[in-house]
Amino acid sequence: MRLTLVISSLSSGGAERVMCTLANEWSARGWKITIVTTHDGGRAPDYTLAPDVDLVSIDPRSGGLRHQLEITKRTRSFIKAQQPDAVVSFLNYTNIMVLIATRGLGVPVIVSERIDPSVLDVRPVWSKLRRWTYAWTDVLVAQTRSAAHYFESIARGRIRIIPNPVFELTTAAGADDPVALKGPTFVAVGRLHPQKGFDVLIKAMAALRSEAPDWRLVILGEGGSRRELEQLIGELDLGDTVTLAGRVTNPWPWLKAADVYVMSSRSEGFPNALCEAMVAGLPVVSTDCPSGPADLIEDGVDGLLVPVADVDALAEGMLRFARSPELRAAFGVRAKEIGTRYRLPVILDLWDEAIADVVTIAAPTGGD
């Protein structure tokens, strides 16, 4: 089996991490895997690739429309020369370019959307191009039911829902670093950006302070909203209650040390950190934002879903867990089951099925 995978770059990010993981797993079977990057300037990947995975940068390092045209031309020439059994493309702009570049080559193409367009869409001209070109794809991979529904009219009958795998954090660097927390703690993970709703979360902490005075909140992540969030913490007199801990290399020690995970997002593509918290056995409170949480959580069974940007509802959900160690324990046990549903072999099977839709898939022990 020969696959060509195309992505803009392999810098740190969820889509990049998934592509490298898939490439390594497929390469281990003996498949011939080539990753083509289009906008990385020849930069080395941030994730480790297996030695047998070929990495090719076709970035012409120019700008503007000429840049896009040259990338499309180089992509077409490369794929035509390689003649892979299939092409797998990640991310919307790259997907559009790949579908144009492969038009008429007779090579099956699988495109993977990594965001929910109903939440965060591309610019109007690109939206029109996407509707036009996605009609050509052989398989369209979406991560959630919401995203799949959005594309149903474009790629009817050719959509597969494949979420991200839950990555193993216990063996990654920093997994054994000790973390000491001051009393019972809510933890949240994400970049400091309005999308993550940390302003709502901080206000929820203020709302439940009188009912749960011993509880603390730690937010892991960095971003442009730090100053605004620090100001809000000061205004609400939460300096001893809320900590912006900054970016951490591995959140696992924090997840294991905390008592409850909270996701306050206004929107998501696919909430990896929420999955990781559930695998860690934490009871979770999450906004029912588009898209992802409702795919992961059965409300009232393995987590709590609350309305988006509703301070009182979020505080109420957090308080339910703060008041009851028994409830936290029961929800935490059930939350761990997500590790079975989203473990890597399960997700690989879904990708194999998508590839089998367009090519005859080789046996796992086969060659190229």
Phi, psi and omega in degrees: 000130178242120179237137171250122180254135184235134180205159184293318178201174175243040173287171184296129181172161184295314180297318180297320180296317180295316180298316179296321179296314178298316181301316181295318181293317180291323178297324180296339177280348186100005177287151176271110185244128175235129175255127177253123175254143188247340186221041184250357181060023181080010182293143178293148180292151177276348179246151183284132176250144177298149184303329184275357176277122178277135179241122183233124175260128179247019182293117180282356176059034171244186184228174174072200183298322179301324178300310181298317180295319180293320178298316179299317180296316181292322178298315179299314181297319181294312182294321178298321180287323183283327183049058179289163175290332177198158175245135176240122183243141178244140171085140195301310182295320177295320179302315180299313180299316181296319180295324175290317183295329184263000183301123177087358181277343181077018179258126178298141182234132173246123176251144182238119175275130183252004174229168174262110184298340177289345180256310183224102186259166176279171179296154187309316182295323178287328177298319177294317178298322181295314179299324181289310187281328182295342175294343181269344187293148178279322175217137174246121180262124173246157183267338184223165178297323181297314179294321179298318180298322181301322185266002186302320182288341181269317186233049183306129177080357182239021182255136173235137177265116179229105178287173174288149171288156171278118183278148181282110180268341187289340181254358180281163180303136178088000184296332183260006180295130181288140176230124178250122180250148182269090178084183181298139192222133164273142177231144176224151183227134176160163177291149182281092186211147180307329179304326185280351174065027182292337174297320177294319180297317180295320177295325177295322177298322177294324183291330183258004185302318183291332181273334181222067187294338182275348186279146179237162176234130174240126178249121179262127179143166180223160179166182187291345183268008184304313184298316180296320180290320176298320178296318179296318178301319179293317180298326182267005179056048181248022183301329179267000186246325184243131179238127170267100191277352181083185182284138175238149183288327180214116183283354188306311180301325179290319179296319181289333182274337184278174184248328182214139175258137180234130173242118186251019189299147171277335176200160177213161168268294170213117189280085181300318183297326177297316176302314184296323178294321179293320177298327179287354178086022179270137167294143187233142169243127183222147169293148177272060185273159170279132353227159177125308184303319180290339175284333186264323189252132167265108188304128179083359181246302180238013178175175179241133175252134180230160180298153180290138174060026179254100185300314183295318180294320178295316179297321179297317178297318178296320182293326177304316180285323181298326184280342190226102173301326180295318179294319178300316181296316182295315180292325179296320178297315181289327179298326181300337183296341179297334178298332176283318183291328186242021178290157189304315180302325178294316180292323176298321177300320179294320177293321177300321178295321178295318178293321180296339176296335188240341178220165173278113187281141179283156174294151183306332182265004185282170177263202183264000000 
